[in-house]
Tab-separated table of C-alpha atoms in Angstrom:
chain	number	residue	atom	x	y	z
A	30	MET	CA	58.792	52.047	35.162
A	31	LYS	CA	55.485	50.915	35.949
A	32	LYS	CA	54.497	51.453	32.307
A	33	ILE	CA	57.583	48.984	31.062
A	34	LEU	CA	56.537	46.385	34.023
A	35	CYS	CA	52.974	46.799	32.643
A	36	ILE	CA	54.087	45.828	29.233
A	37	ILE	CA	56.092	43.174	30.330
A	38	PHE	CA	53.497	41.566	32.280
A	39	ALA	CA	50.866	41.667	29.396
A	40	ALA	CA	53.622	40.407	27.207
A	41	VAL	CA	53.951	37.592	29.014
A	42	MET	CA	50.168	36.868	29.905
A	43	LEU	CA	49.928	37.062	25.708
A	44	PHE	CA	52.797	34.489	25.575
A	45	SER	CA	51.088	32.170	28.121
A	46	LEU	CA	47.606	32.739	26.650
A	47	LEU	CA	49.147	31.807	22.791
A	48	THR	CA	50.865	28.596	24.499
A	49	LEU	CA	48.071	27.286	26.183
A	50	THR	CA	45.686	27.874	23.036
A	51	SER	CA	48.434	25.882	20.878
A	52	CYS	CA	48.565	23.198	23.596
A	53	ASN	CA	44.755	22.884	23.554
A	54	GLU	CA	44.579	22.338	20.008
A	55	GLY	CA	47.361	20.168	19.876
A	56	LYS	CA	45.600	17.893	22.520
A	57	ASP	CA	42.252	18.126	20.369
A	58	VAL	CA	44.080	16.729	17.241
A	59	ALA	CA	45.605	14.308	19.632
A	60	ASP	CA	42.059	12.947	21.149
A	61	LYS	CA	40.439	13.066	17.995
A	62	THR	CA	43.509	10.776	16.420
A	63	LYS	CA	42.693	8.284	19.375
A	64	GLN	CA	39.201	8.211	19.174
A	65	THR	CA	39.682	7.288	15.314
A	66	GLU	CA	42.561	4.650	16.151
A	67	THR	CA	39.914	2.722	18.835
A	68	LYS	CA	37.066	3.409	16.960
A	69	GLY	CA	37.661	2.692	13.249
A	70	PRO	CA	37.401	5.786	10.554
A	71	ALA	CA	34.878	8.199	10.722
A	72	PRO	CA	31.389	7.609	9.185
A	73	ASP	CA	30.767	8.481	5.684
A	74	THR	CA	28.534	11.417	5.653
A	75	ALA	CA	28.875	12.445	2.061
A	76	GLY	CA	25.435	10.899	0.870
A	77	THR	CA	25.920	7.372	1.710
A	78	GLY	CA	25.504	5.269	4.746
A	79	SER	CA	26.152	1.631	5.483
A	80	GLU	CA	26.055	-0.877	3.083
A	81	THR	CA	23.725	-3.666	2.550
A	82	GLU	CA	24.648	-7.439	2.744
A	83	SER	CA	25.238	-7.271	-0.935
A	84	GLY	CA	27.760	-4.377	-0.514
A	85	GLU	CA	25.694	-1.724	-2.433
A	86	PRO	CA	25.584	1.447	-0.555
A	87	VAL	CA	22.373	2.628	1.184
A	88	PRO	CA	21.899	6.337	0.722
A	89	ASP	CA	21.348	8.352	3.879
A	90	ALA	CA	17.710	9.708	4.117
A	91	GLU	CA	15.734	10.373	6.771
A	92	VAL	CA	13.165	7.677	6.961
A	93	ASN	CA	10.238	9.730	8.249
A	94	GLU	CA	10.597	11.565	4.632
A	95	ARG	CA	10.684	8.328	2.807
A	96	ALA	CA	7.378	7.438	4.864
A	97	GLN	CA	6.092	11.007	3.755
A	98	LEU	CA	7.103	10.749	0.308
A	99	PHE	CA	4.413	7.801	-0.074
A	100	LEU	CA	2.081	9.556	1.237
A	101	ASP	CA	2.898	12.658	-0.991
A	102	GLU	CA	3.400	10.625	-4.237
A	103	ALA	CA	1.296	7.544	-4.149
A	104	PRO	CA	-2.778	8.820	-3.375
A	105	CYS	CA	-4.998	9.877	-5.938
A	106	LEU	CA	-5.454	13.982	-5.714
A	107	THR	CA	-8.821	13.615	-5.768
A	108	HIS	CA	-9.466	11.688	-2.839
A	109	ASN	CA	-6.194	11.026	-0.935
A	110	TRP	CA	-6.323	7.337	-1.773
A	111	VAL	CA	-3.623	4.809	-2.869
A	112	HIS	CA	-5.049	3.036	-5.936
A	113	MET	CA	-4.048	-0.511	-6.594
A	114	GLN	CA	-4.798	-3.609	-8.170
A	115	PHE	CA	-3.840	-7.090	-6.621
A	116	GLY	CA	-4.620	-10.553	-8.035
A	117	ALA	CA	-6.375	-13.258	-5.883
A	118	SER	CA	-6.316	-12.736	-1.774
A	119	SER	CA	-3.201	-14.726	-1.762
A	120	THR	CA	-1.120	-12.520	-3.716
A	121	LEU	CA	-2.068	-9.419	-1.397
A	122	THR	CA	0.867	-10.178	1.556
A	123	GLU	CA	2.744	-7.931	3.686
A	124	GLU	CA	5.756	-8.988	1.692
A	125	ALA	CA	3.906	-7.943	-1.552
A	126	LEU	CA	2.309	-4.806	-0.235
A	127	GLY	CA	5.629	-3.622	1.267
A	128	GLU	CA	7.656	-4.264	-1.848
A	129	ALA	CA	4.987	-2.276	-3.767
A	130	ILE	CA	5.179	0.825	-1.682
A	131	LEU	CA	9.246	0.793	-1.973
A	132	GLU	CA	9.169	0.245	-5.707
A	133	TRP	CA	6.664	3.363	-5.755
A	134	CYS	CA	8.941	5.480	-3.935
A	135	GLY	CA	12.370	4.297	-5.658
A	136	ILE	CA	13.654	3.229	-2.038
A	137	PRO	CA	16.862	1.339	-1.905
A	138	GLU	CA	17.556	-2.048	-0.603
A	139	GLY	CA	18.222	-1.743	3.027
A	140	PHE	CA	14.798	-0.678	3.790
A	141	GLU	CA	11.695	-2.412	4.644
A	142	VAL	CA	8.286	-1.893	5.125
A	143	VAL	CA	6.810	-2.784	8.666
A	144	PHE	CA	2.844	-3.078	8.888
A	145	ASP	CA	0.840	-2.852	12.058
A	146	LYS	CA	-0.641	-6.663	11.744
A	147	ASP	CA	-3.980	-5.551	12.919
A	148	SER	CA	-4.715	-3.018	10.309
A	149	PHE	CA	-3.213	-5.172	7.695
A	150	ASP	CA	-5.253	-8.290	8.401
A	151	ALA	CA	-8.565	-6.230	8.677
A	152	PHE	CA	-7.840	-4.774	5.560
A	153	HIS	CA	-6.853	-8.587	3.924
A	154	GLU	CA	-9.981	-9.944	5.468
A	155	SER	CA	-12.104	-7.359	3.615
A	156	TYR	CA	-10.223	-7.712	0.597
A	157	GLN	CA	-10.663	-11.841	0.553
A	158	ALA	CA	-14.274	-10.953	0.730
A	159	GLU	CA	-14.686	-9.157	-2.551
A	160	GLY	CA	-15.085	-10.815	-5.736
A	161	ASP	CA	-13.430	-10.246	-9.066
A	162	GLY	CA	-13.176	-6.465	-10.034
A	163	SER	CA	-14.599	-5.384	-6.748
A	164	SER	CA	-12.464	-3.188	-4.411
A	165	ALA	CA	-11.427	-3.040	-0.737
A	166	GLY	CA	-10.917	0.072	1.000
A	167	GLY	CA	-9.418	0.810	4.365
A	168	TYR	CA	-6.570	2.390	6.070
A	169	ILE	CA	-3.192	0.451	6.595
A	170	ASP	CA	-0.458	1.623	9.138
A	171	PHE	CA	2.802	0.881	8.447
A	172	GLN	CA	6.269	2.097	9.117
A	173	ILE	CA	9.468	2.371	6.885
A	174	LYS	CA	12.532	0.569	8.672
A	175	ASN	CA	15.877	1.259	7.894
A	176	VAL	CA	17.383	-2.455	8.317
A	177	ASN	CA	20.919	-1.749	8.834
A	178	THR	CA	20.597	0.793	11.521
A	179	GLY	CA	17.171	-0.271	12.862
A	180	GLU	CA	15.797	3.154	12.714
A	181	THR	CA	11.923	3.482	11.746
A	182	SER	CA	10.040	6.150	10.602
A	183	GLU	CA	6.796	7.303	12.515
A	184	THR	CA	3.439	5.255	11.441
A	185	VAL	CA	1.736	6.415	8.579
A	186	SER	CA	-1.909	5.471	7.493
A	187	PRO	CA	-2.736	6.020	4.398
A	188	PHE	CA	-6.061	4.787	2.691
A	189	PHE	CA	-5.859	1.973	0.159
A	190	TYR	CA	-8.435	1.163	-2.412
A	191	ILE	CA	-7.093	-2.128	-3.925
A	192	GLN	CA	-9.171	-3.872	-6.844
A	193	LYS	CA	-9.123	-7.369	-7.101
A	194	ASP	CA	-8.034	-8.622	-10.657
A	195	LEU	CA	-7.899	-12.397	-10.671
A	196	GLU	CA	-5.854	-12.331	-13.821
A	197	ARG	CA	-3.374	-10.630	-12.254
A	198	GLU	CA	-0.259	-12.259	-10.967
A	199	GLY	CA	1.433	-9.183	-9.085
A	200	TYR	CA	0.225	-5.735	-8.050
A	201	GLU	CA	-0.325	-2.405	-10.139
A	202	PHE	CA	-0.511	1.118	-9.004
A	203	THR	CA	-3.553	2.262	-10.910
A	204	VAL	CA	-4.890	5.828	-11.751
A	205	CYS	CA	-8.350	6.518	-9.856
A	206	PRO	CA	-11.139	6.429	-12.239
A	207	ASP	CA	-11.899	10.062	-11.555
A	208	GLU	CA	-8.630	11.221	-12.265
A	209	ALA	CA	-8.179	8.956	-15.565
A	210	ASP	CA	-9.808	11.361	-17.842
């Protein structure tokens, strides 16, 4: 008799446990449905993030990875410098250099380069003092910012070696003379 009572008690406990589990699963589904209804659709995590103002998707990417990409890909392997040419000092602006960095890394719309004002101004002053064919060198600190989310990378500080070419209207990434051979 005790054996039968133990079996019945165990069956009741098992049934209670199964009922409780299925109720919690139903509650989880109801909670998720309620969150979706109040917050809108779930974010897309399958490779695209938010959209730019023009409606183009901006690929999700860690901004630190994007900043590191520039440090890894743009510098001269011999000196670890970023070799470039710009035109007159009026063409070397934060906007133009930022555009060059984004273009070099293939970073899509929706990201921008935010320079440390002091380091950019110090470099620009040095560049202004150079004549045609001469180069300015120095560190320029910047971060890459996702405009849509406001997320910014850690600050990176590559050494830029920029030659002044008064005939040039824009910018160009150039090969280090030591590596041109």
